mmCIF file of C-alpha atoms in Angstrom:
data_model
loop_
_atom_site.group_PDB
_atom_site.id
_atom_site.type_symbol
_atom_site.label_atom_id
_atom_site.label_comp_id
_atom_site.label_asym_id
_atom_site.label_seq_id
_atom_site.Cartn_x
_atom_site.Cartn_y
_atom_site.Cartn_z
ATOM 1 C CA UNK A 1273 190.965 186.555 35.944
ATOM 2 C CA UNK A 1274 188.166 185.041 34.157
ATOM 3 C CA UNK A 1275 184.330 184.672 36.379
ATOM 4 C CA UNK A 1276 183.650 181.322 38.326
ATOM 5 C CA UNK A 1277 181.246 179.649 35.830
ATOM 6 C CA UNK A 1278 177.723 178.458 37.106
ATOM 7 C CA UNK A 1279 177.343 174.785 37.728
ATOM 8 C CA UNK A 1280 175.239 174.600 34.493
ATOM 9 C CA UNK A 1281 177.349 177.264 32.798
ATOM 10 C CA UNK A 1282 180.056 174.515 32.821
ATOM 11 C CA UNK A 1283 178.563 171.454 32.525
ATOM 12 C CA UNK A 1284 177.192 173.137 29.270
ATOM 13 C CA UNK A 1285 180.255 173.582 27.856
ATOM 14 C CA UNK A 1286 180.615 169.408 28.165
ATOM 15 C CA UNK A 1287 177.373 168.160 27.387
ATOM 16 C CA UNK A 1288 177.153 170.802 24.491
ATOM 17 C CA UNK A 1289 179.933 168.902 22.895
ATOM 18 C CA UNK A 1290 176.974 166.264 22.707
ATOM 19 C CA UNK A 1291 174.591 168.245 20.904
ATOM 20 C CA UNK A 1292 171.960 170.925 21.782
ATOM 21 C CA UNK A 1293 168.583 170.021 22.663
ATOM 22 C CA UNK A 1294 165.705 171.018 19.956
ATOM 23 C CA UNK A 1295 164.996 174.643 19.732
ATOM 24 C CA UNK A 1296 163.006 177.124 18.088
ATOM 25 C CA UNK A 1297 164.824 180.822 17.174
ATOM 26 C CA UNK A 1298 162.539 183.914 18.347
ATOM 27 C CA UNK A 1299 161.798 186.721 15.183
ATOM 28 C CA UNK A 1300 163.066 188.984 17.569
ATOM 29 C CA UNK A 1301 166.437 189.205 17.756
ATOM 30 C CA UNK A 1302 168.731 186.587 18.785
ATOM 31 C CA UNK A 1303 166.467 184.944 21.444
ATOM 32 C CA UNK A 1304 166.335 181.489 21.843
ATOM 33 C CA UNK A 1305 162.934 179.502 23.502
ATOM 34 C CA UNK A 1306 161.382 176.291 24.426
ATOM 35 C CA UNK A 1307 158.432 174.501 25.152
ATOM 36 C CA UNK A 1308 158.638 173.592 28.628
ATOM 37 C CA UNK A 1309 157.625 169.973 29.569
ATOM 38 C CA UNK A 1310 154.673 170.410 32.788
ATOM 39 C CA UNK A 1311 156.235 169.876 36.045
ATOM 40 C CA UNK A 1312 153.660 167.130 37.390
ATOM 41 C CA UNK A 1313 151.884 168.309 40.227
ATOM 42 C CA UNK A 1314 152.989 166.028 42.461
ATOM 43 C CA UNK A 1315 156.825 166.144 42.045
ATOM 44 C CA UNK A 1316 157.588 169.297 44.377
ATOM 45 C CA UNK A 1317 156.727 167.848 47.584
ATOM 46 C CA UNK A 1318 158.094 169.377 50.530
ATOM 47 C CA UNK A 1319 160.798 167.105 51.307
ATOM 48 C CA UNK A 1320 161.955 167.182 47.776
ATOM 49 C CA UNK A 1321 162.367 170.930 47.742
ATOM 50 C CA UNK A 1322 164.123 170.271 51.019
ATOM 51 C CA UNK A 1323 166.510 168.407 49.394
ATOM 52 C CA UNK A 1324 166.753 170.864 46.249
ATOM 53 C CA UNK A 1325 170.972 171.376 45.280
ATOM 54 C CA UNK A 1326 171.193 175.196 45.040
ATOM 55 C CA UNK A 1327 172.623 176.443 41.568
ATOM 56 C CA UNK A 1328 176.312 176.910 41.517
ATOM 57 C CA UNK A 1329 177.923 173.872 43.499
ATOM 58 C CA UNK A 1330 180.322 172.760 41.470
ATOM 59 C CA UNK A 1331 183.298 169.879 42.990
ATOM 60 C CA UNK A 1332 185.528 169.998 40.099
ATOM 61 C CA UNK A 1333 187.212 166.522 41.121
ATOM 62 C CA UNK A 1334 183.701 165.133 39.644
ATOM 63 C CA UNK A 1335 184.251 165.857 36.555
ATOM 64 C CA UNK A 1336 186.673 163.508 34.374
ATOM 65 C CA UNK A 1337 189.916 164.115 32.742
ATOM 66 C CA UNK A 1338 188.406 163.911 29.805
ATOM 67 C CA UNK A 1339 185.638 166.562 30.036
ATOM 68 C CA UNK A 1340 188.179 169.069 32.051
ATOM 69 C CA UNK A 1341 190.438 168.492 28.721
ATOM 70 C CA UNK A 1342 187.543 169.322 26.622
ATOM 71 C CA UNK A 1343 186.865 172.683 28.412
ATOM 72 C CA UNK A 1344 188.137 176.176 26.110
ATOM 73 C CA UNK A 1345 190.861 177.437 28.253
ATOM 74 C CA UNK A 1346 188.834 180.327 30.065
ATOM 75 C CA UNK A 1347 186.831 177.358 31.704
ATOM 76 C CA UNK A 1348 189.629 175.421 32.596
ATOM 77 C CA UNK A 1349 191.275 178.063 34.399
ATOM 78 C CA UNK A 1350 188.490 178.701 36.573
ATOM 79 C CA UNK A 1351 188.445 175.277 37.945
ATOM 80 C CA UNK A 1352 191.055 174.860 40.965
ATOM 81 C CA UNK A 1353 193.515 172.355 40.496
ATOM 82 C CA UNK A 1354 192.489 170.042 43.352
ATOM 83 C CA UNK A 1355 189.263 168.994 44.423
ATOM 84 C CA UNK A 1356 188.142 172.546 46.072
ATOM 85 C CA UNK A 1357 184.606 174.215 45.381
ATOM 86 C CA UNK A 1358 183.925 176.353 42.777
ATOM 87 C CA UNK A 1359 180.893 178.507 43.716
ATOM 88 C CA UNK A 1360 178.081 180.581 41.559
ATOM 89 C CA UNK A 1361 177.026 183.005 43.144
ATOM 90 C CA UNK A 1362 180.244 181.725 44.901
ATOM 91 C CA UNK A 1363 181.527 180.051 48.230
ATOM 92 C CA UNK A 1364 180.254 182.086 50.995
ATOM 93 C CA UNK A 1365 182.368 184.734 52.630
ATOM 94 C CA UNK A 1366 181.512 185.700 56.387
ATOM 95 C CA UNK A 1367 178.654 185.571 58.036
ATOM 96 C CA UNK A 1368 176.464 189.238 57.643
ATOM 97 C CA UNK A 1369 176.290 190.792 61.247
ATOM 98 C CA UNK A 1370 172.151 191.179 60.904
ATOM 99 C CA UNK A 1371 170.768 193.454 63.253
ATOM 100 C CA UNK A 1372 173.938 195.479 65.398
ATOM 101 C CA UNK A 1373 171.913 196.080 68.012
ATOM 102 C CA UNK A 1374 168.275 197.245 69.371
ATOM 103 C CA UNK A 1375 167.817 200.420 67.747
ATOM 104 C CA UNK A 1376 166.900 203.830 69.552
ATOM 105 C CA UNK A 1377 163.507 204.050 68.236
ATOM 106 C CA UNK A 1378 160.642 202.737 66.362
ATOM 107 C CA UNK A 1379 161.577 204.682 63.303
ATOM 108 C CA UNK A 1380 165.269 203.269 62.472
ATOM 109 C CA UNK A 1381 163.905 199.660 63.358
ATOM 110 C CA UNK A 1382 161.527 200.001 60.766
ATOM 111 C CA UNK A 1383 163.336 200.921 57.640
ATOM 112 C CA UNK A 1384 166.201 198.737 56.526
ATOM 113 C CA UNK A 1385 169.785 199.558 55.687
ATOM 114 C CA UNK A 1386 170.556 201.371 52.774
ATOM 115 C CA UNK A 1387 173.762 199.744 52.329
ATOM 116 C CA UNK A 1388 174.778 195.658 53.382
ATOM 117 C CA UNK A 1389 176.049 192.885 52.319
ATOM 118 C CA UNK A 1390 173.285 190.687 53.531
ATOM 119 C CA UNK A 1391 170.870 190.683 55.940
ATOM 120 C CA UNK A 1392 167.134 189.320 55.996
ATOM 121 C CA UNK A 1393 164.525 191.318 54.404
ATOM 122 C CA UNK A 1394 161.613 192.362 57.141
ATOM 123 C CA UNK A 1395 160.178 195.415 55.677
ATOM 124 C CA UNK A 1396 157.377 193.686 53.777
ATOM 125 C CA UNK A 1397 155.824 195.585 50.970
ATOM 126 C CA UNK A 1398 156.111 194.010 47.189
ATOM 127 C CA UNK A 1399 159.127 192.710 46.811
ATOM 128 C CA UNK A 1400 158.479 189.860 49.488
ATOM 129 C CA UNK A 1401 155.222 188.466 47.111
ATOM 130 C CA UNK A 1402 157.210 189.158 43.516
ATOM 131 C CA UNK A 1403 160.248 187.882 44.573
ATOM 132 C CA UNK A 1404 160.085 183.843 45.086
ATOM 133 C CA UNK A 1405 162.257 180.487 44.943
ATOM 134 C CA UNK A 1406 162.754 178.494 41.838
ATOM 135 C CA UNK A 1407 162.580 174.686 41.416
ATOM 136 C CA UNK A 1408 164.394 172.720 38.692
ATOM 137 C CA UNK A 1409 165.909 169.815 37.583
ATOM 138 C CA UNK A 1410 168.740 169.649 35.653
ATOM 139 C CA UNK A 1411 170.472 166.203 34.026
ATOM 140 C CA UNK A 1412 168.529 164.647 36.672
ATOM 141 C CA UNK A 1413 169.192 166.447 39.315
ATOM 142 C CA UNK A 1414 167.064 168.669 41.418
ATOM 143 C CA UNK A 1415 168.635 172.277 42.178
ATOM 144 C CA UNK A 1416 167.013 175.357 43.413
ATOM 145 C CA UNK A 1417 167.557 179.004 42.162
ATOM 146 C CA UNK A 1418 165.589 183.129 42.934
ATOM 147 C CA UNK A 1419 163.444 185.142 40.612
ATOM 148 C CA UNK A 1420 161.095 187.794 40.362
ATOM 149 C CA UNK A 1421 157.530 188.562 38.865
ATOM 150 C CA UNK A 1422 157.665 191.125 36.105
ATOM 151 C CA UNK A 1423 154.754 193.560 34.857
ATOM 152 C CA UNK A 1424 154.696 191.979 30.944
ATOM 153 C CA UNK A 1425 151.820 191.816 28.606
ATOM 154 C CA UNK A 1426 151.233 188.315 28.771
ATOM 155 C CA UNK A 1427 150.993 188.691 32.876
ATOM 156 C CA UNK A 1428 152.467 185.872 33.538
ATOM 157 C CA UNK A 1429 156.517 186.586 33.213
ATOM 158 C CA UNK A 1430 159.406 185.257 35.526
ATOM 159 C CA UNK A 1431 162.423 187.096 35.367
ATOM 160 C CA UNK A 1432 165.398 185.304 36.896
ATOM 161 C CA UNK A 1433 169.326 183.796 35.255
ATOM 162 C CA UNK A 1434 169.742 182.349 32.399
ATOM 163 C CA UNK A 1435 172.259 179.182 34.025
ATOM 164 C CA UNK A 1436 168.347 179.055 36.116
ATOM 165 C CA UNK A 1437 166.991 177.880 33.314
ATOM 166 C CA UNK A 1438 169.173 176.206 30.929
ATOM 167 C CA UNK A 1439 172.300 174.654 30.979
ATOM 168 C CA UNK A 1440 174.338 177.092 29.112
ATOM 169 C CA UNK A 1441 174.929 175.236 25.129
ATOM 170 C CA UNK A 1442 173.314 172.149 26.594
ATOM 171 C CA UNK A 1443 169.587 170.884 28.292
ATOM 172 C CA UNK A 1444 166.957 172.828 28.926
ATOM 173 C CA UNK A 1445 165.558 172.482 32.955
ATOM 174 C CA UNK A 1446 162.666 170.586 33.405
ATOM 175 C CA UNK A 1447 160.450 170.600 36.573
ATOM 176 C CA UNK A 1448 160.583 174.183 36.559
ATOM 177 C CA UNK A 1449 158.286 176.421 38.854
ATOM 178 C CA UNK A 1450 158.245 179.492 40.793
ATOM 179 C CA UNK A 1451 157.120 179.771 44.066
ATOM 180 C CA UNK A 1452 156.669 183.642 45.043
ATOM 181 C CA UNK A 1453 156.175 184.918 48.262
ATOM 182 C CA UNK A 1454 158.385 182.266 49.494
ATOM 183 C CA UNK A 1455 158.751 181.763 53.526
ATOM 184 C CA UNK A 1456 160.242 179.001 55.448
ATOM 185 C CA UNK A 1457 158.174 176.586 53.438
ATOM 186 C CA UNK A 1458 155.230 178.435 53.026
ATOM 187 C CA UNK A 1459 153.848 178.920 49.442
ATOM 188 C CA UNK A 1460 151.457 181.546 50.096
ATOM 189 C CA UNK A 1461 150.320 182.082 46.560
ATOM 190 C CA UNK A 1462 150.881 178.757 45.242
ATOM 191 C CA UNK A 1463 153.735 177.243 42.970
ATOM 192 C CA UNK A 1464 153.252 178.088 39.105
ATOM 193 C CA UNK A 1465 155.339 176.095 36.449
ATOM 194 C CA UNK A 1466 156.499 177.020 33.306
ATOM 195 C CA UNK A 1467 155.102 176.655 29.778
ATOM 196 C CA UNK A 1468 157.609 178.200 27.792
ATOM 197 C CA UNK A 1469 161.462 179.351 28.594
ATOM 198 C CA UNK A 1470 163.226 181.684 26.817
ATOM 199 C CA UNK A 1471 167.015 183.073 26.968
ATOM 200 C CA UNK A 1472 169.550 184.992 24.866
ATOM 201 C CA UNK A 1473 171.176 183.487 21.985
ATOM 202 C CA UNK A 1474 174.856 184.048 23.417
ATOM 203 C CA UNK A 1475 174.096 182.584 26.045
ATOM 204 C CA UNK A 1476 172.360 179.135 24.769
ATOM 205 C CA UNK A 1477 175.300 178.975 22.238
ATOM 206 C CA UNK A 1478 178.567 179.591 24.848
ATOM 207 C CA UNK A 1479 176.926 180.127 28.557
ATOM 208 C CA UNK A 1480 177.991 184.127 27.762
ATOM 209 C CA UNK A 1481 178.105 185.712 31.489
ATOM 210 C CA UNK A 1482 177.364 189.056 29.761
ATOM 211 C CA UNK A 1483 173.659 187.794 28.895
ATOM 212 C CA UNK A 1484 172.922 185.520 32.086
ATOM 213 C CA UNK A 1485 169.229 186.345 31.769
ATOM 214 C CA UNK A 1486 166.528 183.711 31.448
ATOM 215 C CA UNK A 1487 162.755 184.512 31.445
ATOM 216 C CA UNK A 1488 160.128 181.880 31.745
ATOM 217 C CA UNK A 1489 156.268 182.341 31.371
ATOM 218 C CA UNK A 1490 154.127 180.151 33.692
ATOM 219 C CA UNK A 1491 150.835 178.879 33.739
ATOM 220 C CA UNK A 1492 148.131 180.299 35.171
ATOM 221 C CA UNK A 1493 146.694 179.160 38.607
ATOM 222 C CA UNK A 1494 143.233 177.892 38.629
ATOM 223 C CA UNK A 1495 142.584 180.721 36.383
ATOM 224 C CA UNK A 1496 144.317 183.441 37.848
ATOM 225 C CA UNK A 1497 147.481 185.281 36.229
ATOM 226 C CA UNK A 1498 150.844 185.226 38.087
ATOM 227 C CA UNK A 1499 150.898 189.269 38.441
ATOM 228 C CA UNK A 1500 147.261 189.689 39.092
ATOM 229 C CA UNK A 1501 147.942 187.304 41.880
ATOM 230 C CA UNK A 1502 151.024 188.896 43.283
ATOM 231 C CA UNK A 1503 151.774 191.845 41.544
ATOM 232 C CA UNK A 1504 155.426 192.718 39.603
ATOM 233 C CA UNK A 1505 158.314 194.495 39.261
ATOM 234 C CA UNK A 1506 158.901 196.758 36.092
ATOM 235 C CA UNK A 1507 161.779 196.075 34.187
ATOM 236 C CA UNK A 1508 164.021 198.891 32.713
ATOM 237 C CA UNK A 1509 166.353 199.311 30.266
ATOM 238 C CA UNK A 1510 169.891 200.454 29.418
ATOM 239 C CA UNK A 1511 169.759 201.466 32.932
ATOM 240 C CA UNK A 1512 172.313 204.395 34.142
ATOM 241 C CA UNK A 1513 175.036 202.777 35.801
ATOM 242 C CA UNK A 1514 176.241 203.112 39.480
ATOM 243 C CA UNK A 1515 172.828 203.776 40.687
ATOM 244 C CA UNK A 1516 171.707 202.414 44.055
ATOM 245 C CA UNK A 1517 170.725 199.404 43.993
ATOM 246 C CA UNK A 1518 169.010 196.466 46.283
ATOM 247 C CA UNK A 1519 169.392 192.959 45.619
ATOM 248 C CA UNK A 1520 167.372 190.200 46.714
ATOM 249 C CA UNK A 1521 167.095 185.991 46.577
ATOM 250 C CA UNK A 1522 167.023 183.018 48.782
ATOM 251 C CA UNK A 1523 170.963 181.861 49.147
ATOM 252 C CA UNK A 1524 170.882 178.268 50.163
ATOM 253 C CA UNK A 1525 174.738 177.559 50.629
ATOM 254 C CA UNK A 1526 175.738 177.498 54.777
ATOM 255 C CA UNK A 1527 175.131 179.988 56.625
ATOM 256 C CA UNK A 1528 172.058 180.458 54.942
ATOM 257 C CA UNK A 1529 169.480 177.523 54.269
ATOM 258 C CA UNK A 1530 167.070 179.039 51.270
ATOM 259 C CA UNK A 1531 164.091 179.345 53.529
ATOM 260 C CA UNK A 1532 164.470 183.350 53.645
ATOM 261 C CA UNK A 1533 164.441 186.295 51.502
ATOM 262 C CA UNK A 1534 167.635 188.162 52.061
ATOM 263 C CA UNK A 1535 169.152 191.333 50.450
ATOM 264 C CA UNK A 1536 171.736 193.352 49.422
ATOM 265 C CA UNK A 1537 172.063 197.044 48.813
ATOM 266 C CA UNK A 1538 174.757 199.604 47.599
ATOM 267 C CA UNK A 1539 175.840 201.349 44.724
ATOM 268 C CA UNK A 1540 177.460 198.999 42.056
ATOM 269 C CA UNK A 1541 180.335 199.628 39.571
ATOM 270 C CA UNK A 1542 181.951 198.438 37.021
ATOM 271 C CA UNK A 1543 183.916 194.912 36.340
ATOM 272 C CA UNK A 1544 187.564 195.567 37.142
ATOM 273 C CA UNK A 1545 188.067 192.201 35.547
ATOM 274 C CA UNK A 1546 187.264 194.139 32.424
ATOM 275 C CA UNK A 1547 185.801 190.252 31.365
ATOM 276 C CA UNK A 1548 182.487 191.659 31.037
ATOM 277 C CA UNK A 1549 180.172 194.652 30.943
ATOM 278 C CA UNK A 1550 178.163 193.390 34.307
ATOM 279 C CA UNK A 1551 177.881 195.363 37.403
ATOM 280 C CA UNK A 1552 179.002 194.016 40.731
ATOM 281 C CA UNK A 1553 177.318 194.884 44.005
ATOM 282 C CA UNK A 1554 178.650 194.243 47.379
ATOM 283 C CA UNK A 1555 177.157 190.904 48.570
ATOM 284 C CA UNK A 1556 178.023 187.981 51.075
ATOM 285 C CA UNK A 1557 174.613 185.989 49.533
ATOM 286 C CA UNK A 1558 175.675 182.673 48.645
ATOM 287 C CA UNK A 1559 174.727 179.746 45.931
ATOM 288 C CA UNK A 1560 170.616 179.972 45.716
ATOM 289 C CA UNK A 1561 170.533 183.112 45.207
ATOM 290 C CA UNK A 1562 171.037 183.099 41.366
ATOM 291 C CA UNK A 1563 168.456 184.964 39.256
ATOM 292 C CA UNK A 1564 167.431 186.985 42.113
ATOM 293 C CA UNK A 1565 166.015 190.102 41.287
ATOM 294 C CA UNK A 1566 168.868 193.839 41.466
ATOM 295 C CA UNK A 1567 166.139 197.021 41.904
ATOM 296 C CA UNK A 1568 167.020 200.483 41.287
ATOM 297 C CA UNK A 1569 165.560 203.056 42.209
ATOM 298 C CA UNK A 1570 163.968 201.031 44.872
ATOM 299 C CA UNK A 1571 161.275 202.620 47.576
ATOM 300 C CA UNK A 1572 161.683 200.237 51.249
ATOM 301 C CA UNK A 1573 158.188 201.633 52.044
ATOM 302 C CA UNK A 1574 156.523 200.065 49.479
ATOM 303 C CA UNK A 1575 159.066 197.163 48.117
ATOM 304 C CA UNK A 1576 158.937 198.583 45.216
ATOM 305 C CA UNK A 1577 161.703 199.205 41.990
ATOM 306 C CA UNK A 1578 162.858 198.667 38.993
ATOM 307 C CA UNK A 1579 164.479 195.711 37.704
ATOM 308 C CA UNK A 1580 167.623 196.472 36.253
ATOM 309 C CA UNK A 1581 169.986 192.888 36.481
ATOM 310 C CA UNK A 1582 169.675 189.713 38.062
ATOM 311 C CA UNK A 1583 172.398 187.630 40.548
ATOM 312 C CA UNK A 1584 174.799 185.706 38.045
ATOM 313 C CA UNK A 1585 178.287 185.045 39.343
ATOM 314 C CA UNK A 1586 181.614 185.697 41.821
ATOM 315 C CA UNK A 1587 184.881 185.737 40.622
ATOM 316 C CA UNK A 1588 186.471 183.449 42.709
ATOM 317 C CA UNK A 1589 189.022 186.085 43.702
ATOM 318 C CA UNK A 1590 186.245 188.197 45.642
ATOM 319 C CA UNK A 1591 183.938 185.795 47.291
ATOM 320 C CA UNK A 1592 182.205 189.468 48.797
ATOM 321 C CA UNK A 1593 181.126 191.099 45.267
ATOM 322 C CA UNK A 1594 178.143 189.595 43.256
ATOM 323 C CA UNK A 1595 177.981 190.442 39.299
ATOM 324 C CA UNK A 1596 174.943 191.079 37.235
ATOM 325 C CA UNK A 1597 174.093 191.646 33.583
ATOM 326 C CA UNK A 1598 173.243 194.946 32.228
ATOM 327 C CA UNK A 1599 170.142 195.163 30.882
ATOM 328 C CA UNK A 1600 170.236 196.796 27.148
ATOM 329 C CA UNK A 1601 169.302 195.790 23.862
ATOM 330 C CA UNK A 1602 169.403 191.868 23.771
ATOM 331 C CA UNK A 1603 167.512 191.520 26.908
ATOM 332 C CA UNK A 1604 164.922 194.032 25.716
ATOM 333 C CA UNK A 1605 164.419 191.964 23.086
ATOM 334 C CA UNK A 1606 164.229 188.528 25.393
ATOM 335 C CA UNK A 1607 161.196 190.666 27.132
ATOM 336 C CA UNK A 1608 159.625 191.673 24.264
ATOM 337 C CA UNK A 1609 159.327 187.788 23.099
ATOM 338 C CA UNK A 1610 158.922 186.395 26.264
ATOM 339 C CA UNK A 1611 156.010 189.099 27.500
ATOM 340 C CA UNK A 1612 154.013 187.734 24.151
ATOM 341 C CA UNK A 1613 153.929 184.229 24.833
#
């Protein structure tokens, strides 16, 4: 069973066909970057990010004969046969309970699960200013995705998927900002766009779900760096698998309308696909939620971890288990370019 491409995993497997946008090959390793055209000011209105198409909707009846024939054979059999949905993250599964029930005292209410599938995030602490909502547009259309604020050198890193920032072997997003801290509309700390997008070179060539990891360094805002503003998330490393881990990100597919940061947390293993070396993680959270930050070793009190994977994909036979990239050597050396730009 091969993994329910993203929306712009698969539509870069057409356009590609029409050739690759201009790009510029990092010194180190196979990274791949690009100068990002400035989101005008004016263009994220609230209404428009209203409107914003979370990443991973993908009607396969849309596409035509033609460009379903072109498709390698691993992408055609992940499309149904008749006009279904094809979701990344994926369709959503049930509903998460939320809160059982009042709890017994102060104590429990305060400190959230250790283990769910999805539920709203209300402990506070970091996470909720790192972690934020991403705006892009995409062959003309405007789609929303999650990411996270990383500690970098540069101080002004966004760490979130790679199908969140370009479209697999074809465009490049355009629009792009981040909005941490997002809340029901609020933009406490501003909206910062990107200046220059970077992802991993299997991935720009062939939408690889092993290296799903884009990273994007923004502007400043009226003078003030991204992490001095909000703070970040250290990134690790060839992380030890099946450690606990928390997930986070702003799913925007029913039941869930983007306008709150959710999470998951458990202890992930391995793909039993055997399609790639990504970890999957127990989670109902639903398209949107792409790029959203995976901390281990996470602290509730503080909102605090390290950022081991992002949100990339459901295989469409297990709507309930969300996949992420391992971190090791290629997307060390995506951070190590990105953090200097």
């Amino acid at each position: 069973m091969t993994p329910s491409l993203p929306l712009l995993a698969v539509t870069a497997l057409v356009t590609g066909l029409l050739g690759a946008p201009d790009r510029e090959v990092s010194p180190i390793g196979d990274v791949v970057e690009h100068v990002a055209g400035h989101a005008s000011g004016t263009y994220w209105t609230p209404q428009r990010m209203a409107r914003a198409v979370p990443i991973g909707l993908l009607n396969p009846s849309v596409l035509p004969p033609v460009a379903r024939a072109a498709l390698p054979p691993f992408a055609r059999a992940a499309l149904p046969p008749a006009a279904g949905l094809v979701v990344a993250p994926d369709q959503p599964a049930r509903r998460p309970s939320g809160t059982t029930g009042a709890s017994r005292t102060r104590q429990a209410a305060a400190m959230p699960p250790a283990t769910t599938s999805g539920m709203r995030w209300a402990a506070g602490g970091s996470v909720t200013r790192t972690t934020g909502r991403v705006f892009l547009t995409l062959n003309g259309v405007d789609f929303s995705c999650s990411a996270s604020a990383v500690r970098s050198a540069n101080r002004d890193l966004v760490v979130t998927a790679g199908h969140c920032v370009k479209d697999g072997a074809g465009d490049w997003a355009e629009n792009w900002t981040f909005v941490p801290g997002y809340d029901e509309g609020r933009q406490p700390y501003g909206a910062f766009p990107a200046r220059r997008m970077f992802v991993a070179g299997p991935w720009s060539r062939s939408g690889n779900d092993g290296y799903d990891v884009g990273m994007v360094a923004v502007d400043d805002l009226d003078g003030q760096h991204l992490t001095d503003l909000v703070g970040g998330q250290p990134i690790g490393f060839d992380p030890p698998r099946s450690r606990r881990t928390y997930g986070f990100g702003f799913p925007a597919d029913p039941p869930y309308d983007g306008e709150r940061l959710l999470y998951c947390a458990g202890v992930p293993h391995g793909d039993p696909q055997g399609q790639t070396r990504d970890q999957g993680l127990r989670c109902d959270l639903t398209a949107g939620a792409s790029g959203g930050p995976w901390l281990s070793g996470f602290d509730p009190a503080s909102g605090r971890g390290m950022l081991t994977s992002v949100s990339s994909f459901k295989y469409s036979n297990d709507h309930r288990t969300m996949y992420g990239p391992y971190f090791g050597a290629a997307v060390r050396d995506l951070f190590r370019t990105a953090e200097r730009a």
